[in-house]
C-alpha positions as MATLAB code, in Angstrom:
seq = 'XXXXXXXXXXXXXXXXXXXXXXXXXXXXXXXXXXXXXXXXXXXXXXXXXXXXXXXXXXXXXXXXXXXX';
ca = [
      22.071  -13.626   10.361;
      19.832  -16.156   12.131;
      19.058  -16.138   15.811;
      18.026  -19.158   17.796;
      14.939  -18.615   19.885;
      14.496  -20.796   22.937;
      11.476  -21.317   25.113;
      11.575  -19.376   28.365;
      13.048  -21.054   31.422;
      10.661  -21.672   34.293;
      11.511  -22.203   37.950;
      11.663  -26.002   37.549;
      14.091  -25.558   34.642;
      16.254  -23.222   36.688;
      16.237  -25.698   39.592;
      17.508  -28.466   37.290;
      20.218  -26.238   35.826;
      21.292  -24.844   39.186;
      21.372  -28.249   40.872;
      23.574  -29.766   38.186;
      25.816  -26.713   38.003;
      26.254  -26.455   41.778;
      27.087  -30.174   41.978;
      29.570  -29.907   39.094;
      31.295  -26.911   40.674;
      31.381  -28.513   44.135;
      32.987  -31.693   42.758;
      35.776  -29.589   41.301;
      36.054  -26.967   44.070;
      35.218  -24.258   41.537;
      33.445  -21.058   42.536;
      30.334  -20.474   40.473;
      31.248  -16.841   39.841;
      34.732  -17.716   38.581;
      35.503  -17.818   34.876;
      35.311  -21.641   34.953;
      31.973  -21.546   36.760;
      30.487  -19.046   34.338;
      31.757  -21.073   31.402;
      30.136  -24.194   32.878;
      26.870  -22.279   33.334;
      26.881  -21.331   29.662;
      27.596  -24.920   28.644;
      24.862  -26.181   31.008;
      22.281  -23.920   29.384;
      23.321  -25.086   25.922;
      23.175  -28.732   27.006;
      19.754  -28.185   28.583;
      18.468  -26.680   25.348;
      19.974  -29.646   23.483;
      17.807  -32.074   25.433;
      19.606  -32.884   28.691;
      16.659  -31.901   30.848;
      17.054  -33.775   34.111;
      19.634  -32.950   36.727;
      21.297  -36.366   36.336;
      21.440  -36.104   32.539;
      22.804  -32.593   32.716;
      25.416  -33.400   35.362;
      26.574  -36.422   33.351;
      26.864  -34.307   30.226;
      28.804  -31.628   32.088;
      31.160  -34.236   33.532;
      31.844  -35.572   30.024;
      32.157  -32.145   28.398;
      35.665  -31.163   27.281;
      36.142  -27.628   28.564;
      39.720  -27.393   27.265;
];
């Protein structure tokens, strides 16, 4: 079994993730602590680790992500 190891997240990283996630949830009237919000948070972290590292890039990727 292999485990992926990611670099730690720093406060600037968290700010980017939170800003994009809050904007995405607000656009859809979704509560962050709902199942949809938590799913989006997981996707946002994966997208961030995949290279979407600005708030605009991350929000665009979240908007284009097929959650269903």
